[in-house]
C-alpha cells in the first residue's frame, strides 16, 4: 500500500532540516553503498521532477536497502535486440515489478532535454507511464534509449533523471560481472543502502 503523500513530505522535510545543502539544490545527491563499491548519483529535479521525487521517496523510506543490481546488458553480446545497449539495472528487494506504489508519468527526453549518455541514471519501464522503482545506469552513450530511439518499440524512450558523479567505474565493473543467458547477474550485486546526502528539492515536499 502506498504511504500517504503527507507522510512522505514530512519525512523529506525532516531530512532536509538535517542535510547539508548541495551546491545546486535542484541536483541532490544519493549514495548507493553496494557490495561492488560506492556509486553517487546527482539527480536533476529541475529537468525531471517526477522521476527525481519518485526515486527520492523510495530512498528516504529505505526501499532500496538490501535491493540489488540484478541485470546487466552489454552491447556486444546484446544481439537479440537490433538496438543494443550498455546498462545495469537495479530493483528493491521486492523486485523489478515492485507495485507497492502507483507508477509514474513518463518524462520523455524530448521534454526534459536530458540524454542517455555514459553515467545517466534512468527509470526502467515496460509501457509508457508504468515505471515504479526499478532504475538503470547507462555505462556508455546510448541514444536508442532517448525519445525517438528504437530500444523500446513504442519510440517514447526512457526517463533520464540524473547522472553518476562518482563510481562510474564501479557501474562498469558490475556490468562485466558474470551473468546468465537471461542477462541476470549471478550473483546479483547487493545494494546495502541508498541514502540522500543533500536536502530534498522543494518540488518533492509540496
PDB file of C-alpha atoms in Angstrom:
ATOM      1  CA  UNK A   1       0.000   0.000   0.000  1.00  0.00           C
ATOM      2  CA  UNK A   2       1.293   3.468  -0.877  1.00  0.00           C
ATOM      3  CA  UNK A   3       2.269   5.644   2.086  1.00  0.00           C
ATOM      4  CA  UNK A   4       0.261   8.895   2.321  1.00  0.00           C
ATOM      5  CA  UNK A   5       1.826  11.818   0.488  1.00  0.00           C
ATOM      6  CA  UNK A   6       1.739  13.854   3.691  1.00  0.00           C
ATOM      7  CA  UNK A   7       3.966  11.294   5.423  1.00  0.00           C
ATOM      8  CA  UNK A   8       6.422  11.359   2.546  1.00  0.00           C
ATOM      9  CA  UNK A   9       6.507  15.160   2.595  1.00  0.00           C
ATOM     10  CA  UNK A  10       7.097  15.199   6.352  1.00  0.00           C
ATOM     11  CA  UNK A  11       9.933  12.704   6.043  1.00  0.00           C
ATOM     12  CA  UNK A  12      11.577  14.705   3.290  1.00  0.00           C
ATOM     13  CA  UNK A  13      11.239  17.938   5.241  1.00  0.00           C
ATOM     14  CA  UNK A  14      12.767  16.348   8.313  1.00  0.00           C
ATOM     15  CA  UNK A  15      15.630  15.078   6.223  1.00  0.00           C
ATOM     16  CA  UNK A  16      16.107  18.483   4.662  1.00  0.00           C
ATOM     17  CA  UNK A  17      16.486  20.035   8.106  1.00  0.00           C
ATOM     18  CA  UNK A  18      19.498  17.853   8.922  1.00  0.00           C
ATOM     19  CA  UNK A  19      21.068  17.563   5.462  1.00  0.00           C
ATOM     20  CA  UNK A  20      23.919  19.650   4.135  1.00  0.00           C
ATOM     21  CA  UNK A  21      22.894  21.941   1.310  1.00  0.00           C
ATOM     22  CA  UNK A  22      24.351  20.970  -2.069  1.00  0.00           C
ATOM     23  CA  UNK A  23      25.982  23.473  -4.401  1.00  0.00           C
ATOM     24  CA  UNK A  24      22.870  23.160  -6.583  1.00  0.00           C
ATOM     25  CA  UNK A  25      19.706  22.402  -4.573  1.00  0.00           C
ATOM     26  CA  UNK A  26      18.000  21.161  -7.747  1.00  0.00           C
ATOM     27  CA  UNK A  27      20.584  18.351  -8.001  1.00  0.00           C
ATOM     28  CA  UNK A  28      20.537  16.419  -4.729  1.00  0.00           C
ATOM     29  CA  UNK A  29      22.930  13.513  -4.394  1.00  0.00           C
ATOM     30  CA  UNK A  30      22.148   9.923  -3.456  1.00  0.00           C
ATOM     31  CA  UNK A  31      24.873   7.473  -2.430  1.00  0.00           C
ATOM     32  CA  UNK A  32      24.457   3.775  -3.180  1.00  0.00           C
ATOM     33  CA  UNK A  33      26.582   1.550  -0.958  1.00  0.00           C
ATOM     34  CA  UNK A  34      26.913  -1.714  -2.887  1.00  0.00           C
ATOM     35  CA  UNK A  35      28.946  -4.871  -2.408  1.00  0.00           C
ATOM     36  CA  UNK A  36      30.887  -3.845  -5.520  1.00  0.00           C
ATOM     37  CA  UNK A  37      31.657  -0.311  -4.300  1.00  0.00           C
ATOM     38  CA  UNK A  38      30.175   3.144  -3.829  1.00  0.00           C
ATOM     39  CA  UNK A  39      28.145   4.937  -6.504  1.00  0.00           C
ATOM     40  CA  UNK A  40      26.975   8.546  -6.078  1.00  0.00           C
ATOM     41  CA  UNK A  41      24.125   9.905  -8.193  1.00  0.00           C
ATOM     42  CA  UNK A  42      23.232  13.570  -8.756  1.00  0.00           C
ATOM     43  CA  UNK A  43      19.524  13.834  -9.565  1.00  0.00           C
ATOM     44  CA  UNK A  44      18.036  16.511 -11.811  1.00  0.00           C
ATOM     45  CA  UNK A  45      14.915  17.816 -10.100  1.00  0.00           C
ATOM     46  CA  UNK A  46      14.733  20.832 -12.425  1.00  0.00           C
ATOM     47  CA  UNK A  47      14.539  18.812 -15.636  1.00  0.00           C
ATOM     48  CA  UNK A  48      12.817  15.662 -14.355  1.00  0.00           C
ATOM     49  CA  UNK A  49      10.949  16.422 -11.105  1.00  0.00           C
ATOM     50  CA  UNK A  50       8.511  13.500 -11.273  1.00  0.00           C
ATOM     51  CA  UNK A  51      11.181  10.828 -11.673  1.00  0.00           C
ATOM     52  CA  UNK A  52      13.523  12.528  -9.196  1.00  0.00           C
ATOM     53  CA  UNK A  53      10.926  12.882  -6.435  1.00  0.00           C
ATOM     54  CA  UNK A  54       9.661   9.350  -7.005  1.00  0.00           C
ATOM     55  CA  UNK A  55      13.215   8.000  -6.640  1.00  0.00           C
ATOM     56  CA  UNK A  56      13.908  10.113  -3.542  1.00  0.00           C
ATOM     57  CA  UNK A  57      10.721   8.795  -1.974  1.00  0.00           C
ATOM     58  CA  UNK A  58      11.944   5.206  -2.296  1.00  0.00           C
ATOM     59  CA  UNK A  59      15.372   6.243  -0.966  1.00  0.00           C
ATOM     60  CA  UNK A  60      14.028   8.107   2.078  1.00  0.00           C
ATOM     61  CA  UNK A  61      11.922   5.148   3.168  1.00  0.00           C
ATOM     62  CA  UNK A  62      14.815   2.704   2.737  1.00  0.00           C
ATOM     63  CA  UNK A  63      13.156   0.752  -0.042  1.00  0.00           C
ATOM     64  CA  UNK A  64      16.401   0.128  -1.930  1.00  0.00           C
ATOM     65  CA  UNK A  65      18.209  -1.183   1.169  1.00  0.00           C
ATOM     66  CA  UNK A  66      19.084  -4.839   0.537  1.00  0.00           C
ATOM     67  CA  UNK A  67      17.887  -4.468  -3.036  1.00  0.00           C
ATOM     68  CA  UNK A  68      20.278  -5.238  -5.863  1.00  0.00           C
ATOM     69  CA  UNK A  69      21.733  -4.599  -9.249  1.00  0.00           C
ATOM     70  CA  UNK A  70      20.331  -7.743 -10.785  1.00  0.00           C
ATOM     71  CA  UNK A  71      20.659  -7.272 -14.551  1.00  0.00           C
ATOM     72  CA  UNK A  72      23.466  -6.401 -16.917  1.00  0.00           C
ATOM     73  CA  UNK A  73      23.204  -5.682 -20.634  1.00  0.00           C
ATOM     74  CA  UNK A  74      26.405  -5.473 -22.660  1.00  0.00           C
ATOM     75  CA  UNK A  75      26.251  -4.016 -26.139  1.00  0.00           C
ATOM     76  CA  UNK A  76      28.465  -6.507 -27.961  1.00  0.00           C
ATOM     77  CA  UNK A  77      26.556  -9.534 -26.648  1.00  0.00           C
ATOM     78  CA  UNK A  78      23.062  -7.996 -26.749  1.00  0.00           C
ATOM     79  CA  UNK A  79      22.278  -9.337 -30.206  1.00  0.00           C
ATOM     80  CA  UNK A  80      18.633 -10.266 -29.591  1.00  0.00           C
ATOM     81  CA  UNK A  81      17.588  -6.609 -29.949  1.00  0.00           C
ATOM     82  CA  UNK A  82      18.517  -4.519 -33.034  1.00  0.00           C
ATOM     83  CA  UNK A  83      19.217  -1.584 -30.687  1.00  0.00           C
ATOM     84  CA  UNK A  84      21.864  -2.884 -28.252  1.00  0.00           C
ATOM     85  CA  UNK A  85      22.505  -1.024 -25.013  1.00  0.00           C
ATOM     86  CA  UNK A  86      25.030  -0.847 -22.158  1.00  0.00           C
ATOM     87  CA  UNK A  87      23.254  -0.699 -18.787  1.00  0.00           C
ATOM     88  CA  UNK A  88      22.979  -2.216 -15.329  1.00  0.00           C
ATOM     89  CA  UNK A  89      19.525  -2.400 -13.758  1.00  0.00           C
ATOM     90  CA  UNK A  90      18.578  -2.231 -10.069  1.00  0.00           C
ATOM     91  CA  UNK A  91      15.493  -3.033  -8.025  1.00  0.00           C
ATOM     92  CA  UNK A  92      14.162  -3.046  -4.466  1.00  0.00           C
ATOM     93  CA  UNK A  93      14.081  -6.358  -2.580  1.00  0.00           C
ATOM     94  CA  UNK A  94      10.529  -6.712  -3.916  1.00  0.00           C
ATOM     95  CA  UNK A  95      11.862  -6.989  -7.469  1.00  0.00           C
ATOM     96  CA  UNK A  96      11.718  -5.004 -10.696  1.00  0.00           C
ATOM     97  CA  UNK A  97       7.916  -5.270 -10.873  1.00  0.00           C
ATOM     98  CA  UNK A  98       7.502  -3.656  -7.445  1.00  0.00           C
ATOM     99  CA  UNK A  99       3.890  -2.467  -7.341  1.00  0.00           C
ATOM    100  CA  UNK A 100       3.918  -1.166  -3.757  1.00  0.00           C
ATOM    101  CA  UNK A 101       3.243   2.333  -5.122  1.00  0.00           C
ATOM    102  CA  UNK A 102       1.462   3.571  -8.238  1.00  0.00           C
ATOM    103  CA  UNK A 103       3.501   4.035 -11.436  1.00  0.00           C
ATOM    104  CA  UNK A 104       4.615   7.491 -12.517  1.00  0.00           C
ATOM    105  CA  UNK A 105       4.192   9.559 -15.666  1.00  0.00           C
ATOM    106  CA  UNK A 106       6.958   9.088 -18.240  1.00  0.00           C
ATOM    107  CA  UNK A 107       9.176  12.185 -18.509  1.00  0.00           C
ATOM    108  CA  UNK A 108      10.348  11.934 -22.107  1.00  0.00           C
ATOM    109  CA  UNK A 109      13.820  13.163 -23.036  1.00  0.00           C
ATOM    110  CA  UNK A 110      12.098  15.178 -25.755  1.00  0.00           C
ATOM    111  CA  UNK A 111      10.661  17.309 -22.959  1.00  0.00           C
ATOM    112  CA  UNK A 112      13.401  17.209 -20.315  1.00  0.00           C
ATOM    113  CA  UNK A 113      16.335  17.837 -22.645  1.00  0.00           C
ATOM    114  CA  UNK A 114      18.305  15.074 -20.912  1.00  0.00           C
ATOM    115  CA  UNK A 115      20.112  12.364 -22.848  1.00  0.00           C
ATOM    116  CA  UNK A 116      21.219   8.803 -22.179  1.00  0.00           C
ATOM    117  CA  UNK A 117      24.948   9.448 -22.068  1.00  0.00           C
ATOM    118  CA  UNK A 118      27.530   7.433 -20.142  1.00  0.00           C
ATOM    119  CA  UNK A 119      26.656   7.686 -16.452  1.00  0.00           C
ATOM    120  CA  UNK A 120      22.992   8.637 -16.914  1.00  0.00           C
ATOM    121  CA  UNK A 121      20.524   7.200 -14.393  1.00  0.00           C
ATOM    122  CA  UNK A 122      17.077   6.469 -15.802  1.00  0.00           C
ATOM    123  CA  UNK A 123      13.813   4.709 -14.964  1.00  0.00           C
ATOM    124  CA  UNK A 124      13.123   1.190 -16.200  1.00  0.00           C
ATOM    125  CA  UNK A 125       9.698   0.629 -17.721  1.00  0.00           C
ATOM    126  CA  UNK A 126       7.559  -1.514 -20.000  1.00  0.00           C
ATOM    127  CA  UNK A 127       4.725   0.626 -21.342  1.00  0.00           C
ATOM    128  CA  UNK A 128       4.728   4.435 -21.043  1.00  0.00           C
ATOM    129  CA  UNK A 129       3.662   5.655 -17.571  1.00  0.00           C
ATOM    130  CA  UNK A 130       4.468   2.284 -15.977  1.00  0.00           C
ATOM    131  CA  UNK A 131       7.748   2.947 -14.093  1.00  0.00           C
ATOM    132  CA  UNK A 132       7.785   2.410 -10.324  1.00  0.00           C
ATOM    133  CA  UNK A 133      11.086   1.771  -8.501  1.00  0.00           C
ATOM    134  CA  UNK A 134      13.422  -0.077 -10.862  1.00  0.00           C
ATOM    135  CA  UNK A 135      16.146   2.094 -12.386  1.00  0.00           C
ATOM    136  CA  UNK A 136      19.228   1.652 -14.526  1.00  0.00           C
ATOM    137  CA  UNK A 137      22.626   3.230 -15.069  1.00  0.00           C
ATOM    138  CA  UNK A 138      23.941   3.713 -18.595  1.00  0.00           C
ATOM    139  CA  UNK A 139      27.634   2.831 -18.887  1.00  0.00           C
ATOM    140  CA  UNK A 140      28.203   4.075 -22.473  1.00  0.00           C
ATOM    141  CA  UNK A 141      26.402   6.680 -24.607  1.00  0.00           C
ATOM    142  CA  UNK A 142      23.182   5.000 -25.769  1.00  0.00           C
ATOM    143  CA  UNK A 143      20.925   7.304 -27.836  1.00  0.00           C
ATOM    144  CA  UNK A 144      18.489   4.467 -28.615  1.00  0.00           C
ATOM    145  CA  UNK A 145      17.146   4.962 -25.071  1.00  0.00           C
ATOM    146  CA  UNK A 146      16.136   8.575 -25.823  1.00  0.00           C
ATOM    147  CA  UNK A 147      12.768   9.680 -27.184  1.00  0.00           C
ATOM    148  CA  UNK A 148      12.511   8.509 -30.785  1.00  0.00           C
ATOM    149  CA  UNK A 149      15.070   5.775 -30.169  1.00  0.00           C
ATOM    150  CA  UNK A 150      14.366   2.199 -31.102  1.00  0.00           C
ATOM    151  CA  UNK A 151      15.205   0.324 -27.905  1.00  0.00           C
ATOM    152  CA  UNK A 152      11.533   0.255 -26.921  1.00  0.00           C
ATOM    153  CA  UNK A 153       9.252  -0.338 -29.917  1.00  0.00           C
ATOM    154  CA  UNK A 154       6.901   2.460 -28.840  1.00  0.00           C
ATOM    155  CA  UNK A 155       9.653   5.028 -29.540  1.00  0.00           C
ATOM    156  CA  UNK A 156       8.882   7.023 -26.376  1.00  0.00           C
ATOM    157  CA  UNK A 157      12.271   6.402 -24.803  1.00  0.00           C
ATOM    158  CA  UNK A 158      13.056   6.246 -21.099  1.00  0.00           C
ATOM    159  CA  UNK A 159      13.032   8.853 -18.335  1.00  0.00           C
ATOM    160  CA  UNK A 160      16.570  10.036 -17.629  1.00  0.00           C
ATOM    161  CA  UNK A 161      16.676  11.902 -14.319  1.00  0.00           C
ATOM    162  CA  UNK A 162      20.279  12.225 -13.177  1.00  0.00           C
ATOM    163  CA  UNK A 163      23.843  11.050 -13.589  1.00  0.00           C
ATOM    164  CA  UNK A 164      26.649   9.221 -11.816  1.00  0.00           C
ATOM    165  CA  UNK A 165      29.093  11.725 -10.326  1.00  0.00           C
ATOM    166  CA  UNK A 166      31.211   9.146  -8.512  1.00  0.00           C
ATOM    167  CA  UNK A 167      31.633   5.440  -9.173  1.00  0.00           C
ATOM    168  CA  UNK A 168      31.041   5.049 -12.905  1.00  0.00           C
ATOM    169  CA  UNK A 169      33.990   2.649 -12.775  1.00  0.00           C
ATOM    170  CA  UNK A 170      32.024   0.623 -10.224  1.00  0.00           C
ATOM    171  CA  UNK A 171      28.988   0.536 -12.528  1.00  0.00           C
ATOM    172  CA  UNK A 172      31.153  -0.616 -15.416  1.00  0.00           C
ATOM    173  CA  UNK A 173      32.720  -3.294 -13.238  1.00  0.00           C
ATOM    174  CA  UNK A 174      29.254  -4.546 -12.273  1.00  0.00           C
ATOM    175  CA  UNK A 175      28.308  -4.646 -15.940  1.00  0.00           C
ATOM    176  CA  UNK A 176      31.183  -7.053 -16.643  1.00  0.00           C
ATOM    177  CA  UNK A 177      30.344  -9.455 -13.827  1.00  0.00           C
ATOM    178  CA  UNK A 178      29.090 -12.997 -14.635  1.00  0.00           C
ATOM    179  CA  UNK A 179      25.534 -13.247 -15.912  1.00  0.00           C
ATOM    180  CA  UNK A 180      23.292 -15.950 -17.332  1.00  0.00           C
ATOM    181  CA  UNK A 181      21.637 -16.081 -20.749  1.00  0.00           C
ATOM    182  CA  UNK A 182      18.714 -14.032 -19.415  1.00  0.00           C
ATOM    183  CA  UNK A 183      21.039 -11.100 -18.533  1.00  0.00           C
ATOM    184  CA  UNK A 184      20.675 -11.815 -14.803  1.00  0.00           C
ATOM    185  CA  UNK A 185      23.801 -11.209 -12.716  1.00  0.00           C
ATOM    186  CA  UNK A 186      24.998 -14.376 -10.995  1.00  0.00           C
ATOM    187  CA  UNK A 187      25.023 -13.467  -8.189  1.00  0.00           C
ATOM    188  CA  UNK A 188      23.321 -10.059  -8.045  1.00  0.00           C
ATOM    189  CA  UNK A 189      25.222  -7.129  -6.523  1.00  0.00           C
ATOM    190  CA  UNK A 190      23.574  -6.134  -3.251  1.00  0.00           C
ATOM    191  CA  UNK A 191      22.678  -2.516  -2.531  1.00  0.00           C
ATOM    192  CA  UNK A 192      23.439  -2.372   1.182  1.00  0.00           C
ATOM    193  CA  UNK A 193      21.862   1.065   1.462  1.00  0.00           C
ATOM    194  CA  UNK A 194      20.753   4.110  -0.528  1.00  0.00           C
ATOM    195  CA  UNK A 195      20.951   7.455   1.269  1.00  0.00           C
ATOM    196  CA  UNK A 196      20.079  11.039   0.362  1.00  0.00           C
ATOM    197  CA  UNK A 197      23.142  13.219   1.017  1.00  0.00           C
ATOM    198  CA  UNK A 198      21.550  16.636   0.486  1.00  0.00           C
ATOM    199  CA  UNK A 199      18.324  18.494   1.154  1.00  0.00           C
ATOM    200  CA  UNK A 200      15.342  17.227  -0.800  1.00  0.00           C
ATOM    201  CA  UNK A 201      14.243  19.672  -3.530  1.00  0.00           C
ATOM    202  CA  UNK A 202      11.229  21.829  -2.745  1.00  0.00           C
ATOM    203  CA  UNK A 203       9.295  20.102  -5.540  1.00  0.00           C
ATOM    204  CA  UNK A 204       9.423  16.855  -3.541  1.00  0.00           C
ATOM    205  CA  UNK A 205       7.953  18.312  -0.366  1.00  0.00           C
ATOM    206  CA  UNK A 206       4.935  20.096  -1.800  1.00  0.00           C
TER     207      UNK A 206
END
